[in-house]
PDB file of C-alpha atoms and ligand atoms in Angstrom:
ATOM      1  CA  UNK P   1     -96.141  50.573  23.140  1.00 84.00           C
ATOM      2  CA  UNK P   2     -99.102  52.889  23.627  1.00 94.00           C
ATOM      3  CA  UNK P   3    -102.474  51.337  24.363  1.00 97.00           C
ATOM      4  CA  UNK P   4    -105.465  53.511  23.550  1.00 98.00           C
ATOM      5  CA  UNK P   5    -108.757  51.768  24.283  1.00 98.00           C
ATOM      6  CA  UNK P   6    -112.141  53.138  23.224  1.00 98.00           C
ATOM      7  CA  UNK P   7    -114.857  51.781  25.475  1.00 98.00           C
ATOM      8  CA  UNK P   8    -118.232  51.732  23.763  1.00 98.00           C
ATOM      9  CA  UNK P   9    -121.687  51.144  25.180  1.00 98.00           C
ATOM     10  CA  UNK P  10    -125.079  52.827  25.435  1.00 97.00           C
ATOM     11  CA  UNK P  11    -125.928  55.108  28.358  1.00 94.00           C
ATOM     12  CA  UNK P  12    -126.393  52.747  31.305  1.00 93.00           C
ATOM     13  CA  UNK P  13    -124.217  49.971  29.859  1.00 97.00           C
ATOM     14  CA  UNK P  14    -121.674  50.418  32.634  1.00 96.00           C
ATOM     15  CA  UNK P  15    -118.885  52.221  30.784  1.00 96.00           C
ATOM     16  CA  UNK P  16    -118.001  54.499  33.686  1.00 95.00           C
ATOM     17  CA  UNK P  17    -117.967  51.731  36.277  1.00 96.00           C
ATOM     18  CA  UNK P  18    -115.875  49.477  34.077  1.00 98.00           C
ATOM     19  CA  UNK P  19    -113.463  52.203  32.922  1.00 98.00           C
ATOM     20  CA  UNK P  20    -112.674  52.979  36.571  1.00 97.00           C
ATOM     21  CA  UNK P  21    -111.951  49.308  37.243  1.00 98.00           C
ATOM     22  CA  UNK P  22    -109.878  48.904  34.073  1.00 97.00           C
ATOM     23  CA  UNK P  23    -107.798  51.862  35.128  1.00 96.00           C
ATOM     24  CA  UNK P  24    -106.650  49.699  38.027  1.00 95.00           C
ATOM     25  CA  UNK P  25    -106.444  46.324  36.292  1.00 93.00           C
ATOM     26  CA  UNK P  26    -104.601  47.725  33.248  1.00 95.00           C
ATOM     27  CA  UNK P  27    -102.723  50.663  34.739  1.00 95.00           C
ATOM     28  CA  UNK P  28    -104.041  53.099  32.132  1.00 97.00           C
ATOM     29  CA  UNK P  29    -105.757  56.412  32.960  1.00 98.00           C
ATOM     30  CA  UNK P  30    -109.484  56.765  32.324  1.00 98.00           C
ATOM     31  CA  UNK P  31    -110.381  59.726  30.143  1.00 98.00           C
ATOM     32  CA  UNK P  32    -114.124  60.274  30.522  1.00 98.00           C
ATOM     33  CA  UNK P  33    -115.529  63.274  28.652  1.00 98.00           C
ATOM     34  CA  UNK P  34    -118.662  63.310  30.847  1.00 96.00           C
ATOM     35  CA  UNK P  35    -116.455  63.573  33.978  1.00 97.00           C
ATOM     36  CA  UNK P  36    -114.265  66.244  32.368  1.00 98.00           C
ATOM     37  CA  UNK P  37    -117.353  68.307  31.529  1.00 98.00           C
ATOM     38  CA  UNK P  38    -118.756  67.828  35.043  1.00 96.00           C
ATOM     39  CA  UNK P  39    -115.448  68.972  36.579  1.00 97.00           C
ATOM     40  CA  UNK P  40    -115.623  72.109  34.417  1.00 97.00           C
ATOM     41  CA  UNK P  41    -119.221  72.672  35.514  1.00 96.00           C
ATOM     42  CA  UNK P  42    -118.242  72.411  39.139  1.00 97.00           C
ATOM     43  CA  UNK P  43    -115.359  74.855  38.731  1.00 98.00           C
ATOM     44  CA  UNK P  44    -117.647  77.184  36.768  1.00 97.00           C
ATOM     45  CA  UNK P  45    -115.212  77.528  33.863  1.00 97.00           C
ATOM     46  CA  UNK P  46    -116.319  79.022  30.534  1.00 97.00           C
ATOM     47  CA  UNK P  47    -116.194  75.514  29.075  1.00 97.00           C
ATOM     48  CA  UNK P  48    -118.392  74.245  31.898  1.00 97.00           C
ATOM     49  CA  UNK P  49    -120.972  76.974  31.374  1.00 97.00           C
ATOM     50  CA  UNK P  50    -121.140  76.192  27.680  1.00 97.00           C
ATOM     51  CA  UNK P  51    -121.327  72.428  28.251  1.00 97.00           C
ATOM     52  CA  UNK P  52    -124.147  72.791  30.779  1.00 97.00           C
ATOM     53  CA  UNK P  53    -126.567  74.156  28.181  1.00 96.00           C
ATOM     54  CA  UNK P  54    -126.215  70.904  26.219  1.00 97.00           C
ATOM     55  CA  UNK P  55    -125.824  68.421  29.063  1.00 96.00           C
ATOM     56  CA  UNK P  56    -128.976  69.574  30.861  1.00 93.00           C
ATOM     57  CA  UNK P  57    -130.960  68.686  27.753  1.00 94.00           C
ATOM     58  CA  UNK P  58    -129.178  65.400  27.142  1.00 93.00           C
ATOM     59  CA  UNK P  59    -127.710  66.754  23.904  1.00 96.00           C
ATOM     60  CA  UNK P  60    -124.124  66.470  22.739  1.00 98.00           C
ATOM     61  CA  UNK P  61    -121.670  69.273  23.368  1.00 98.00           C
ATOM     62  CA  UNK P  62    -120.409  70.517  19.948  1.00 98.00           C
ATOM     63  CA  UNK P  63    -117.617  68.407  18.431  1.00 98.00           C
ATOM     64  CA  UNK P  64    -114.990  71.218  18.223  1.00 97.00           C
ATOM     65  CA  UNK P  65    -115.322  71.927  21.938  1.00 97.00           C
ATOM     66  CA  UNK P  66    -115.230  68.263  22.921  1.00 98.00           C
ATOM     67  CA  UNK P  67    -112.322  67.395  20.640  1.00 98.00           C
ATOM     68  CA  UNK P  68    -110.243  70.333  21.931  1.00 97.00           C
ATOM     69  CA  UNK P  69    -110.845  69.207  25.516  1.00 98.00           C
ATOM     70  CA  UNK P  70    -109.818  65.618  24.718  1.00 98.00           C
ATOM     71  CA  UNK P  71    -106.746  66.785  22.818  1.00 98.00           C
ATOM     72  CA  UNK P  72    -105.680  68.783  25.843  1.00 97.00           C
ATOM     73  CA  UNK P  73    -106.255  65.829  28.182  1.00 98.00           C
ATOM     74  CA  UNK P  74    -104.449  63.285  26.004  1.00 98.00           C
ATOM     75  CA  UNK P  75    -101.463  65.623  25.763  1.00 97.00           C
ATOM     76  CA  UNK P  76    -100.848  65.300  29.493  1.00 97.00           C
ATOM     77  CA  UNK P  77     -97.949  63.118  30.545  1.00 97.00           C
ATOM     78  CA  UNK P  78    -100.004  60.406  32.283  1.00 97.00           C
ATOM     79  CA  UNK P  79    -101.513  59.498  28.888  1.00 97.00           C
ATOM     80  CA  UNK P  80     -98.133  58.829  27.293  1.00 96.00           C
ATOM     81  CA  UNK P  81     -98.614  55.066  27.524  1.00 96.00           C
ATOM     82  CA  UNK P  82    -102.226  55.221  26.404  1.00 98.00           C
ATOM     83  CA  UNK P  83    -105.642  55.716  27.967  1.00 98.00           C
ATOM     84  CA  UNK P  84    -109.097  54.272  28.331  1.00 98.00           C
ATOM     85  CA  UNK P  85    -111.521  56.565  26.529  1.00 98.00           C
ATOM     86  CA  UNK P  86    -114.981  56.551  28.055  1.00 98.00           C
ATOM     87  CA  UNK P  87    -117.771  58.572  26.418  1.00 98.00           C
ATOM     88  CA  UNK P  88    -115.576  59.664  23.526  1.00 98.00           C
ATOM     89  CA  UNK P  89    -115.885  59.456  20.548  1.00 98.00           C
ATOM     90  CA  UNK P  90    -119.655  59.816  20.344  1.00 98.00           C
ATOM     91  CA  UNK P  91    -119.965  60.984  16.726  1.00 98.00           C
ATOM     92  CA  UNK P  92    -118.289  60.034  13.458  1.00 97.00           C
ATOM     93  CA  UNK P  93    -116.594  63.455  13.343  1.00 98.00           C
ATOM     94  CA  UNK P  94    -115.150  62.825  16.811  1.00 98.00           C
ATOM     95  CA  UNK P  95    -113.941  59.370  15.762  1.00 98.00           C
ATOM     96  CA  UNK P  96    -112.150  60.862  12.758  1.00 98.00           C
ATOM     97  CA  UNK P  97    -110.661  63.612  14.918  1.00 98.00           C
ATOM     98  CA  UNK P  98    -109.429  60.975  17.360  1.00 98.00           C
ATOM     99  CA  UNK P  99    -107.710  59.020  14.590  1.00 98.00           C
ATOM    100  CA  UNK P 100    -105.898  62.207  13.525  1.00 98.00           C
ATOM    101  CA  UNK P 101    -105.006  63.103  17.073  1.00 97.00           C
ATOM    102  CA  UNK P 102    -103.526  59.695  17.777  1.00 98.00           C
ATOM    103  CA  UNK P 103    -101.592  59.847  14.546  1.00 97.00           C
ATOM    104  CA  UNK P 104     -99.887  62.985  15.913  1.00 95.00           C
ATOM    105  CA  UNK P 105     -98.841  60.901  18.908  1.00 93.00           C
ATOM    106  CA  UNK P 106     -97.687  58.091  16.560  1.00 95.00           C
ATOM    107  CA  UNK P 107    -100.345  55.886  18.108  1.00 96.00           C
ATOM    108  CA  UNK P 108    -103.553  54.176  17.091  1.00 96.00           C
ATOM    109  CA  UNK P 109    -106.551  52.628  18.771  1.00 98.00           C
ATOM    110  CA  UNK P 110    -105.605  49.181  20.076  1.00 98.00           C
ATOM    111  CA  UNK P 111    -109.113  47.790  20.549  1.00 98.00           C
ATOM    112  CA  UNK P 112    -112.729  48.919  20.930  1.00 98.00           C
ATOM    113  CA  UNK P 113    -114.582  46.789  23.477  1.00 98.00           C
ATOM    114  CA  UNK P 114    -118.353  47.201  23.211  1.00 98.00           C
ATOM    115  CA  UNK P 115    -120.318  46.536  26.394  1.00 98.00           C
ATOM    116  CA  UNK P 116    -123.475  44.996  25.021  1.00 98.00           C
ATOM    117  CA  UNK P 117    -126.696  45.401  27.053  1.00 98.00           C
ATOM    118  CA  UNK P 118    -130.304  45.065  25.918  1.00 96.00           C
ATOM    119  CA  UNK P 119    -132.403  48.204  25.574  1.00 92.00           C
ATOM    120  CA  UNK P 120    -134.987  47.263  28.249  1.00 91.00           C
ATOM    121  CA  UNK P 121    -132.223  46.528  30.775  1.00 94.00           C
ATOM    122  CA  UNK P 122    -130.603  49.904  29.991  1.00 94.00           C
ATOM    123  CA  UNK P 123    -133.791  51.855  30.652  1.00 87.00           C
ATOM    124  CA  UNK P 124    -134.307  50.041  33.944  1.00 88.00           C
ATOM    125  CA  UNK P 125    -130.718  50.705  35.081  1.00 91.00           C
ATOM    126  CA  UNK P 126    -130.842  54.415  34.220  1.00 89.00           C
ATOM    127  CA  UNK P 127    -134.112  54.886  36.073  1.00 85.00           C
ATOM    128  CA  UNK P 128    -132.578  53.226  39.140  1.00 88.00           C
ATOM    129  CA  UNK P 129    -129.404  55.347  38.926  1.00 86.00           C
ATOM    130  CA  UNK P 130    -131.576  58.466  38.726  1.00 83.00           C
ATOM    131  CA  UNK P 131    -133.126  57.545  42.072  1.00 84.00           C
ATOM    132  CA  UNK P 132    -129.856  56.714  43.802  1.00 87.00           C
ATOM    133  CA  UNK P 133    -127.401  59.312  42.497  1.00 81.00           C
ATOM    134  CA  UNK P 134    -129.719  62.132  41.515  1.00 76.00           C
ATOM    135  CA  UNK P 135    -127.472  63.150  38.622  1.00 74.00           C
ATOM    136  CA  UNK P 136    -128.985  66.260  37.019  1.00 73.00           C
ATOM    137  CA  UNK P 137    -129.249  64.638  33.593  1.00 77.00           C
ATOM    138  CA  UNK P 138    -130.765  61.380  34.828  1.00 77.00           C
ATOM    139  CA  UNK P 139    -134.424  62.389  34.544  1.00 80.00           C
ATOM    140  CA  UNK P 140    -136.952  60.705  32.292  1.00 83.00           C
ATOM    141  CA  UNK P 141    -136.842  63.281  29.500  1.00 87.00           C
ATOM    142  CA  UNK P 142    -133.035  63.573  29.269  1.00 88.00           C
ATOM    143  CA  UNK P 143    -132.673  59.806  29.466  1.00 88.00           C
ATOM    144  CA  UNK P 144    -134.991  59.556  26.476  1.00 90.00           C
ATOM    145  CA  UNK P 145    -132.985  62.193  24.573  1.00 93.00           C
ATOM    146  CA  UNK P 146    -129.627  60.576  25.481  1.00 93.00           C
ATOM    147  CA  UNK P 147    -130.874  57.204  24.254  1.00 94.00           C
ATOM    148  CA  UNK P 148    -132.045  58.759  21.010  1.00 96.00           C
ATOM    149  CA  UNK P 149    -128.755  60.645  20.546  1.00 97.00           C
ATOM    150  CA  UNK P 150    -126.892  57.401  21.201  1.00 97.00           C
ATOM    151  CA  UNK P 151    -128.997  55.544  18.638  1.00 97.00           C
ATOM    152  CA  UNK P 152    -128.626  58.145  15.907  1.00 98.00           C
ATOM    153  CA  UNK P 153    -125.134  59.610  16.517  1.00 98.00           C
ATOM    154  CA  UNK P 154    -123.069  57.055  18.429  1.00 98.00           C
ATOM    155  CA  UNK P 155    -124.336  53.588  17.481  1.00 98.00           C
ATOM    156  CA  UNK P 156    -123.117  54.056  13.864  1.00 98.00           C
ATOM    157  CA  UNK P 157    -119.581  54.112  15.297  1.00 98.00           C
ATOM    158  CA  UNK P 158    -119.930  50.420  16.093  1.00 98.00           C
ATOM    159  CA  UNK P 159    -119.826  49.799  12.359  1.00 98.00           C
ATOM    160  CA  UNK P 160    -116.992  52.272  11.873  1.00 98.00           C
ATOM    161  CA  UNK P 161    -114.822  50.272  14.283  1.00 98.00           C
ATOM    162  CA  UNK P 162    -116.123  46.903  13.124  1.00 98.00           C
ATOM    163  CA  UNK P 163    -114.942  47.710   9.610  1.00 98.00           C
ATOM    164  CA  UNK P 164    -111.510  48.540  11.003  1.00 98.00           C
ATOM    165  CA  UNK P 165    -111.466  45.157  12.752  1.00 98.00           C
ATOM    166  CA  UNK P 166    -111.241  46.784  16.183  1.00 98.00           C
ATOM    167  CA  UNK P 167    -114.641  46.024  17.704  1.00 98.00           C
ATOM    168  CA  UNK P 168    -114.936  43.254  20.320  1.00 98.00           C
ATOM    169  CA  UNK P 169    -118.316  42.610  21.921  1.00 98.00           C
ATOM    170  CA  UNK P 170    -118.520  41.853  25.646  1.00 98.00           C
ATOM    171  CA  UNK P 171    -121.694  40.669  27.370  1.00 98.00           C
ATOM    172  CA  UNK P 172    -122.652  43.562  29.661  1.00 98.00           C
ATOM    173  CA  UNK P 173    -125.455  41.686  31.397  1.00 98.00           C
ATOM    174  CA  UNK P 174    -123.075  39.543  33.449  1.00 98.00           C
ATOM    175  CA  UNK P 175    -122.014  40.508  36.981  1.00 98.00           C
ATOM    176  CA  UNK P 176    -119.831  43.628  37.270  1.00 98.00           C
ATOM    177  CA  UNK P 177    -116.798  41.447  38.126  1.00 98.00           C
ATOM    178  CA  UNK P 178    -117.378  39.175  35.140  1.00 98.00           C
ATOM    179  CA  UNK P 179    -117.641  42.136  32.779  1.00 98.00           C
ATOM    180  CA  UNK P 180    -114.385  43.564  34.198  1.00 98.00           C
ATOM    181  CA  UNK P 181    -112.653  40.208  33.730  1.00 98.00           C
ATOM    182  CA  UNK P 182    -113.824  39.925  30.116  1.00 98.00           C
ATOM    183  CA  UNK P 183    -112.801  43.497  29.315  1.00 98.00           C
ATOM    184  CA  UNK P 184    -109.399  43.073  30.969  1.00 98.00           C
ATOM    185  CA  UNK P 185    -108.793  39.962  28.857  1.00 98.00           C
ATOM    186  CA  UNK P 186    -109.818  41.688  25.656  1.00 98.00           C
ATOM    187  CA  UNK P 187    -107.409  44.568  26.264  1.00 98.00           C
ATOM    188  CA  UNK P 188    -104.525  42.502  27.604  1.00 97.00           C
ATOM    189  CA  UNK P 189    -104.514  40.508  24.368  1.00 97.00           C
ATOM    190  CA  UNK P 190    -103.519  43.641  22.463  1.00 97.00           C
ATOM    191  CA  UNK P 191    -101.115  45.143  25.029  1.00 94.00           C
TER     192      UNK P 191
HETATM  193  P1  ADP C 201    -123.774  58.805  29.965  1.00 73.59           P
HETATM  194  O1  ADP C 201    -123.811  58.230  31.321  1.00 73.59           O
HETATM  195  O2  ADP C 201    -125.117  59.131  29.419  1.00 73.59           O
HETATM  196  O3  ADP C 201    -122.944  58.016  29.018  1.00 73.59           O
HETATM  197  P2  ADP C 201    -121.705  60.890  30.236  1.00 73.59           P
HETATM  198  O4  ADP C 201    -121.381  61.130  31.662  1.00 73.59           O
HETATM  199  O5  ADP C 201    -120.710  60.172  29.416  1.00 73.59           O
HETATM  200  O6  ADP C 201    -123.161  60.258  30.122  1.00 73.59           O
HETATM  201  O7  ADP C 201    -121.994  62.303  29.531  1.00 73.59           O
HETATM  202  C1  ADP C 201    -122.945  63.217  30.037  1.00 73.59           C
HETATM  203  C2  ADP C 201    -123.200  64.346  29.033  1.00 73.59           C
HETATM  204  O8  ADP C 201    -121.955  65.010  28.716  1.00 73.59           O
HETATM  205  C3  ADP C 201    -123.738  63.897  27.670  1.00 73.59           C
HETATM  206  O9  ADP C 201    -125.125  63.710  27.679  1.00 73.59           O
HETATM  207  C4  ADP C 201    -123.278  65.064  26.778  1.00 73.59           C
HETATM  208  O10 ADP C 201    -124.109  66.194  26.946  1.00 73.59           O
HETATM  209  C5  ADP C 201    -121.920  65.406  27.343  1.00 73.59           C
HETATM  210  N1  ADP C 201    -120.848  64.629  26.648  1.00 73.59           N
HETATM  211  C6  ADP C 201    -120.068  63.642  27.186  1.00 73.59           C
HETATM  212  N2  ADP C 201    -119.220  63.148  26.278  1.00 73.59           N
HETATM  213  C7  ADP C 201    -119.449  63.824  25.122  1.00 73.59           C
HETATM  214  C8  ADP C 201    -118.913  63.778  23.803  1.00 73.59           C
HETATM  215  N3  ADP C 201    -117.941  62.906  23.466  1.00 73.59           N
HETATM  216  N4  ADP C 201    -119.399  64.637  22.870  1.00 73.59           N
HETATM  217  C9  ADP C 201    -120.356  65.509  23.168  1.00 73.59           C
HETATM  218  N5  ADP C 201    -120.931  65.598  24.389  1.00 73.59           N
HETATM  219  C10 ADP C 201    -120.497  64.780  25.355  1.00 73.59           C
END
């Protein structure tokens, strides 16, 4: 059985933190497109240089580029049993590409947990993270753009997965441990 999990949530909802923890509690690798792009940036690859022009503005990297990178990652042997996708898909085109990709692997999405956090809490968290981590794209303007991109491009995916009966909402305003416990439960039910 392959278990592919798509973790959804707005910027600041805690996807990255939770995906790292789920990796341990579920024994599935985390595939985070943001991390993959940042690794390419650091290694100054052609992909990294291209991605930077979008990331610095808070915009999405073009779908073809992102999908190709994910395809390459999911083809690696550690993803044979499944993976936790974090930050992908972010557009309807990416979601459709993912469905096709998984079909090639004779797999499908097992569940789509949505980490639900109120807008005002999100803004507060991102501002705090900007202070602590100093991530290049955590400034006021890019945060605003990322929120807007999420609202217009990514939030519609909640409906896409709801209609497929895959979406399960988890309260993201609980403690980090409680959110991990809820998410672990949601995924274990379908494993
Ligand atoms: P966040 O914490 O805002 O969710 P990520 O670390 O997931 O941010 O992503 C950072 C940036 O990387 C995004 O703003 C975007 O430019 C790029 N990126 C990440 N995932 C994708 C994707 N699936 N499609 C297009 N661009 C992406």
